[in-house]
PDB file of C-alpha atoms in Angstrom:
ATOM      1  CA  UNK A   1      17.237 127.004 128.983  1.00  0.00           C
ATOM      2  CA  UNK A   2      19.703 129.302 129.917  1.00  0.00           C
ATOM      3  CA  UNK A   3      19.237 132.819 130.060  1.00  0.00           C
ATOM      4  CA  UNK A   4      21.630 133.509 127.105  1.00  0.00           C
ATOM      5  CA  UNK A   5      19.726 131.236 125.033  1.00  0.00           C
ATOM      6  CA  UNK A   6      16.473 132.874 125.925  1.00  0.00           C
ATOM      7  CA  UNK A   7      18.048 136.374 125.087  1.00  0.00           C
ATOM      8  CA  UNK A   8      19.083 134.898 121.575  1.00  0.00           C
ATOM      9  CA  UNK A   9      15.919 133.369 120.640  1.00  0.00           C
ATOM     10  CA  UNK A  10      14.088 136.801 121.146  1.00  0.00           C
ATOM     11  CA  UNK A  11      16.608 138.871 119.123  1.00  0.00           C
ATOM     12  CA  UNK A  12      15.972 140.282 115.872  1.00  0.00           C
ATOM     13  CA  UNK A  13      19.128 141.080 113.738  1.00  0.00           C
ATOM     14  CA  UNK A  14      19.965 144.769 113.860  1.00  0.00           C
ATOM     15  CA  UNK A  15      20.411 145.416 110.223  1.00  0.00           C
ATOM     16  CA  UNK A  16      22.638 148.362 111.052  1.00  0.00           C
ATOM     17  CA  UNK A  17      25.311 146.212 112.543  1.00  0.00           C
ATOM     18  CA  UNK A  18      24.638 143.702 109.926  1.00  0.00           C
ATOM     19  CA  UNK A  19      25.617 145.972 107.116  1.00  0.00           C
ATOM     20  CA  UNK A  20      28.620 147.681 108.737  1.00  0.00           C
ATOM     21  CA  UNK A  21      30.090 144.559 109.951  1.00  0.00           C
ATOM     22  CA  UNK A  22      33.381 144.634 107.806  1.00  0.00           C
ATOM     23  CA  UNK A  23      33.947 140.886 106.734  1.00  0.00           C
ATOM     24  CA  UNK A  24      34.717 141.893 103.334  1.00  0.00           C
ATOM     25  CA  UNK A  25      31.879 139.876 101.918  1.00  0.00           C
ATOM     26  CA  UNK A  26      28.829 141.079 100.226  1.00  0.00           C
ATOM     27  CA  UNK A  27      25.770 141.269 102.680  1.00  0.00           C
ATOM     28  CA  UNK A  28      24.114 138.126 101.007  1.00  0.00           C
ATOM     29  CA  UNK A  29      26.686 135.868 102.028  1.00  0.00           C
ATOM     30  CA  UNK A  30      27.283 137.132 105.598  1.00  0.00           C
ATOM     31  CA  UNK A  31      25.555 135.838 108.718  1.00  0.00           C
ATOM     32  CA  UNK A  32      23.779 138.358 110.612  1.00  0.00           C
ATOM     33  CA  UNK A  33      25.214 139.843 113.896  1.00  0.00           C
ATOM     34  CA  UNK A  34      22.511 139.295 116.885  1.00  0.00           C
ATOM     35  CA  UNK A  35      23.431 141.506 119.941  1.00  0.00           C
ATOM     36  CA  UNK A  36      22.042 142.920 122.718  1.00  0.00           C
ATOM     37  CA  UNK A  37      24.599 145.583 123.963  1.00  0.00           C
ATOM     38  CA  UNK A  38      28.056 144.171 124.100  1.00  0.00           C
ATOM     39  CA  UNK A  39      26.855 140.402 124.275  1.00  0.00           C
ATOM     40  CA  UNK A  40      26.568 138.737 120.784  1.00  0.00           C
ATOM     41  CA  UNK A  41      24.610 135.499 120.288  1.00  0.00           C
ATOM     42  CA  UNK A  42      26.823 132.620 119.655  1.00  0.00           C
ATOM     43  CA  UNK A  43      24.040 129.757 119.397  1.00  0.00           C
ATOM     44  CA  UNK A  44      20.166 129.693 118.896  1.00  0.00           C
ATOM     45  CA  UNK A  45      19.197 131.587 115.856  1.00  0.00           C
ATOM     46  CA  UNK A  46      22.235 132.759 114.510  1.00  0.00           C
ATOM     47  CA  UNK A  47      23.226 129.097 114.100  1.00  0.00           C
ATOM     48  CA  UNK A  48      20.383 128.306 112.053  1.00  0.00           C
ATOM     49  CA  UNK A  49      20.857 131.208 110.009  1.00  0.00           C
ATOM     50  CA  UNK A  50      24.312 130.762 109.246  1.00  0.00           C
ATOM     51  CA  UNK A  51      23.810 127.040 107.929  1.00  0.00           C
ATOM     52  CA  UNK A  52      23.568 128.036 104.452  1.00  0.00           C
ATOM     53  CA  UNK A  53      26.726 130.011 104.704  1.00  0.00           C
ATOM     54  CA  UNK A  54      28.810 127.081 105.918  1.00  0.00           C
ATOM     55  CA  UNK A  55      27.241 124.920 103.680  1.00  0.00           C
ATOM     56  CA  UNK A  56      28.276 127.028 100.779  1.00  0.00           C
ATOM     57  CA  UNK A  57      31.633 127.747 101.888  1.00  0.00           C
ATOM     58  CA  UNK A  58      32.236 123.901 102.789  1.00  0.00           C
ATOM     59  CA  UNK A  59      30.943 122.832  99.460  1.00  0.00           C
ATOM     60  CA  UNK A  60      32.937 125.187  97.479  1.00  0.00           C
ATOM     61  CA  UNK A  61      36.086 124.429  99.565  1.00  0.00           C
ATOM     62  CA  UNK A  62      35.534 120.520  99.051  1.00  0.00           C
ATOM     63  CA  UNK A  63      34.822 121.179  95.068  1.00  0.00           C
ATOM     64  CA  UNK A  64      38.193 123.071  94.670  1.00  0.00           C
ATOM     65  CA  UNK A  65      40.055 120.463  96.580  1.00  0.00           C
ATOM     66  CA  UNK A  66      38.633 117.769  94.369  1.00  0.00           C
ATOM     67  CA  UNK A  67      39.597 119.301  91.202  1.00  0.00           C
ATOM     68  CA  UNK A  68      42.937 120.344  92.139  1.00  0.00           C
ATOM     69  CA  UNK A  69      43.980 116.997  93.457  1.00  0.00           C
ATOM     70  CA  UNK A  70      42.494 115.502  90.297  1.00  0.00           C
ATOM     71  CA  UNK A  71      44.171 117.718  88.100  1.00  0.00           C
ATOM     72  CA  UNK A  72      47.688 115.730  88.388  1.00  0.00           C
ATOM     73  CA  UNK A  73      46.263 112.701  87.232  1.00  0.00           C
ATOM     74  CA  UNK A  74      45.006 114.063  83.789  1.00  0.00           C
ATOM     75  CA  UNK A  75      47.926 112.681  81.739  1.00  0.00           C
ATOM     76  CA  UNK A  76      46.628 109.331  82.607  1.00  0.00           C
ATOM     77  CA  UNK A  77      43.014 110.069  81.018  1.00  0.00           C
ATOM     78  CA  UNK A  78      42.377 109.145  77.631  1.00  0.00           C
ATOM     79  CA  UNK A  79      38.740 109.318  75.963  1.00  0.00           C
ATOM     80  CA  UNK A  80      39.076 106.947  72.797  1.00  0.00           C
ATOM     81  CA  UNK A  81      35.829 108.275  71.206  1.00  0.00           C
ATOM     82  CA  UNK A  82      37.412 111.326  70.348  1.00  0.00           C
ATOM     83  CA  UNK A  83      39.373 112.583  67.162  1.00  0.00           C
ATOM     84  CA  UNK A  84      42.534 113.210  68.872  1.00  0.00           C
ATOM     85  CA  UNK A  85      42.059 111.165  72.231  1.00  0.00           C
ATOM     86  CA  UNK A  86      45.331 111.578  73.769  1.00  0.00           C
ATOM     87  CA  UNK A  87      45.331 115.295  73.360  1.00  0.00           C
ATOM     88  CA  UNK A  88      41.769 116.821  73.259  1.00  0.00           C
ATOM     89  CA  UNK A  89      40.418 114.616  75.855  1.00  0.00           C
ATOM     90  CA  UNK A  90      42.943 115.760  78.240  1.00  0.00           C
ATOM     91  CA  UNK A  91      42.549 119.389  77.191  1.00  0.00           C
ATOM     92  CA  UNK A  92      38.583 119.242  77.134  1.00  0.00           C
ATOM     93  CA  UNK A  93      39.033 117.579  80.743  1.00  0.00           C
ATOM     94  CA  UNK A  94      41.292 120.051  82.249  1.00  0.00           C
ATOM     95  CA  UNK A  95      39.005 123.065  80.779  1.00  0.00           C
ATOM     96  CA  UNK A  96      35.919 121.382  82.265  1.00  0.00           C
ATOM     97  CA  UNK A  97      37.755 121.193  85.774  1.00  0.00           C
ATOM     98  CA  UNK A  98      39.097 124.475  85.755  1.00  0.00           C
ATOM     99  CA  UNK A  99      35.651 126.064  85.121  1.00  0.00           C
ATOM    100  CA  UNK A 100      34.049 124.199  87.937  1.00  0.00           C
ATOM    101  CA  UNK A 101      37.186 125.143  90.265  1.00  0.00           C
ATOM    102  CA  UNK A 102      36.811 128.735  89.067  1.00  0.00           C
ATOM    103  CA  UNK A 103      33.135 128.778  89.764  1.00  0.00           C
ATOM    104  CA  UNK A 104      33.582 127.273  93.428  1.00  0.00           C
ATOM    105  CA  UNK A 105      36.344 129.811  93.627  1.00  0.00           C
ATOM    106  CA  UNK A 106      34.396 132.824  92.898  1.00  0.00           C
ATOM    107  CA  UNK A 107      31.801 131.949  95.621  1.00  0.00           C
ATOM    108  CA  UNK A 108      34.406 131.004  98.141  1.00  0.00           C
ATOM    109  CA  UNK A 109      36.273 134.166  97.428  1.00  0.00           C
ATOM    110  CA  UNK A 110      32.916 136.220  97.890  1.00  0.00           C
ATOM    111  CA  UNK A 111      32.418 134.342 101.232  1.00  0.00           C
ATOM    112  CA  UNK A 112      35.743 134.753 102.752  1.00  0.00           C
ATOM    113  CA  UNK A 113      38.594 137.430 101.859  1.00  0.00           C
ATOM    114  CA  UNK A 114      41.506 135.382 102.618  1.00  0.00           C
ATOM    115  CA  UNK A 115      40.941 133.403  99.212  1.00  0.00           C
ATOM    116  CA  UNK A 116      41.127 136.502  97.204  1.00  0.00           C
ATOM    117  CA  UNK A 117      44.409 136.690  95.451  1.00  0.00           C
ATOM    118  CA  UNK A 118      46.920 139.059  96.655  1.00  0.00           C
ATOM    119  CA  UNK A 119      49.302 141.033  94.673  1.00  0.00           C
ATOM    120  CA  UNK A 120      52.668 139.456  93.448  1.00  0.00           C
ATOM    121  CA  UNK A 121      54.982 140.188  90.763  1.00  0.00           C
ATOM    122  CA  UNK A 122      54.578 136.629  89.146  1.00  0.00           C
ATOM    123  CA  UNK A 123      50.844 137.091  88.973  1.00  0.00           C
ATOM    124  CA  UNK A 124      51.250 140.641  87.499  1.00  0.00           C
ATOM    125  CA  UNK A 125      53.416 139.468  85.098  1.00  0.00           C
ATOM    126  CA  UNK A 126      51.489 136.449  83.880  1.00  0.00           C
ATOM    127  CA  UNK A 127      48.264 138.383  84.022  1.00  0.00           C
ATOM    128  CA  UNK A 128      49.793 141.170  81.576  1.00  0.00           C
ATOM    129  CA  UNK A 129      51.212 138.204  79.430  1.00  0.00           C
ATOM    130  CA  UNK A 130      47.955 136.955  79.001  1.00  0.00           C
ATOM    131  CA  UNK A 131      46.603 140.371  78.259  1.00  0.00           C
ATOM    132  CA  UNK A 132      49.275 140.951  75.823  1.00  0.00           C
ATOM    133  CA  UNK A 133      48.576 137.475  73.976  1.00  0.00           C
ATOM    134  CA  UNK A 134      44.741 138.596  73.837  1.00  0.00           C
ATOM    135  CA  UNK A 135      45.737 141.594  72.093  1.00  0.00           C
ATOM    136  CA  UNK A 136      47.925 139.888  69.757  1.00  0.00           C
ATOM    137  CA  UNK A 137      45.619 137.087  68.919  1.00  0.00           C
ATOM    138  CA  UNK A 138      43.124 139.906  68.062  1.00  0.00           C
ATOM    139  CA  UNK A 139      45.438 140.858  65.207  1.00  0.00           C
ATOM    140  CA  UNK A 140      46.422 137.566  64.314  1.00  0.00           C
ATOM    141  CA  UNK A 141      46.352 136.496  60.583  1.00  0.00           C
ATOM    142  CA  UNK A 142      43.760 133.936  61.765  1.00  0.00           C
ATOM    143  CA  UNK A 143      42.348 135.349  64.912  1.00  0.00           C
ATOM    144  CA  UNK A 144      39.716 132.448  65.119  1.00  0.00           C
ATOM    145  CA  UNK A 145      42.567 129.634  65.174  1.00  0.00           C
ATOM    146  CA  UNK A 146      44.663 132.030  67.588  1.00  0.00           C
ATOM    147  CA  UNK A 147      41.762 131.834  70.186  1.00  0.00           C
ATOM    148  CA  UNK A 148      40.511 128.656  69.775  1.00  0.00           C
ATOM    149  CA  UNK A 149      43.319 126.740  68.311  1.00  0.00           C
ATOM    150  CA  UNK A 150      42.302 123.192  66.892  1.00  0.00           C
ATOM    151  CA  UNK A 151      41.818 119.535  68.339  1.00  0.00           C
ATOM    152  CA  UNK A 152      45.216 118.766  67.598  1.00  0.00           C
ATOM    153  CA  UNK A 153      47.209 121.323  69.825  1.00  0.00           C
ATOM    154  CA  UNK A 154      44.562 122.804  72.028  1.00  0.00           C
ATOM    155  CA  UNK A 155      46.933 125.528  72.601  1.00  0.00           C
ATOM    156  CA  UNK A 156      45.075 128.705  72.005  1.00  0.00           C
ATOM    157  CA  UNK A 157      44.369 131.628  74.092  1.00  0.00           C
ATOM    158  CA  UNK A 158      41.396 129.865  75.434  1.00  0.00           C
ATOM    159  CA  UNK A 159      43.578 127.164  76.990  1.00  0.00           C
ATOM    160  CA  UNK A 160      45.826 130.092  78.106  1.00  0.00           C
ATOM    161  CA  UNK A 161      43.189 131.708  79.826  1.00  0.00           C
ATOM    162  CA  UNK A 162      42.243 128.495  81.655  1.00  0.00           C
ATOM    163  CA  UNK A 163      45.876 127.987  82.755  1.00  0.00           C
ATOM    164  CA  UNK A 164      45.949 131.547  84.151  1.00  0.00           C
ATOM    165  CA  UNK A 165      42.608 130.649  85.824  1.00  0.00           C
ATOM    166  CA  UNK A 166      44.328 127.589  87.334  1.00  0.00           C
ATOM    167  CA  UNK A 167      47.211 129.552  88.441  1.00  0.00           C
ATOM    168  CA  UNK A 168      44.739 131.851  90.548  1.00  0.00           C
ATOM    169  CA  UNK A 169      42.652 129.279  92.109  1.00  0.00           C
ATOM    170  CA  UNK A 170      45.478 127.231  93.342  1.00  0.00           C
ATOM    171  CA  UNK A 171      47.863 129.961  94.003  1.00  0.00           C
ATOM    172  CA  UNK A 172      45.110 131.246  96.382  1.00  0.00           C
ATOM    173  CA  UNK A 173      43.576 128.230  97.879  1.00  0.00           C
ATOM    174  CA  UNK A 174      46.599 126.207  98.667  1.00  0.00           C
ATOM    175  CA  UNK A 175      48.068 129.238 100.232  1.00  0.00           C
ATOM    176  CA  UNK A 176      45.359 129.469 102.538  1.00  0.00           C
ATOM    177  CA  UNK A 177      44.768 125.927 103.393  1.00  0.00           C
ATOM    178  CA  UNK A 178      48.639 125.473 103.512  1.00  0.00           C
ATOM    179  CA  UNK A 179      48.409 122.128 101.046  1.00  0.00           C
ATOM    180  CA  UNK A 180      51.324 123.329  98.642  1.00  0.00           C
ATOM    181  CA  UNK A 181      53.603 120.442 100.014  1.00  0.00           C
ATOM    182  CA  UNK A 182      50.832 117.837  99.586  1.00  0.00           C
ATOM    183  CA  UNK A 183      49.749 118.949  96.270  1.00  0.00           C
ATOM    184  CA  UNK A 184      53.295 118.813  95.131  1.00  0.00           C
ATOM    185  CA  UNK A 185      53.538 115.108  96.706  1.00  0.00           C
ATOM    186  CA  UNK A 186      50.581 114.135  94.757  1.00  0.00           C
ATOM    187  CA  UNK A 187      52.408 114.811  91.604  1.00  0.00           C
ATOM    188  CA  UNK A 188      55.288 112.542  92.447  1.00  0.00           C
TER     189      UNK A 188
END
């Protein structure tokens, strides 16, 4: 056992350093800082403690990656047991996949600030459009149908918010991972 390993095993996390560490993520998702003076513990106890953090971010990344690369193949999906199998099956599958990806993206976004959406004018305009459609659907002649649409069309506000979530998840995740070109080539 080296001297540094012995020091790391004896250390207790310094809560002041842990809370003040600016990683942009909440404390329950951060790996604590083990330090003695200017040295920091690179292995030993801190590696063991950061395993749940690494497993969380790795599984969230692979979940989002899998969902984003499955979505281009949704036009080939048909569930024959549904009322409108060529439309509603694709709509429900898209919504379910986006909700899975959005949940994983939320965890990844809390753990790593690189995955948070950055300001851009297309994002602001699209967000304003979704908000405006929400207000318009509130005052529609039939608000229930405006929000949920029907099985034949699947184009209500609920689908619009799922497409907006897809825009957010794909925009932030594929930019950080630099996978835009591969994703577009998957479409071809």
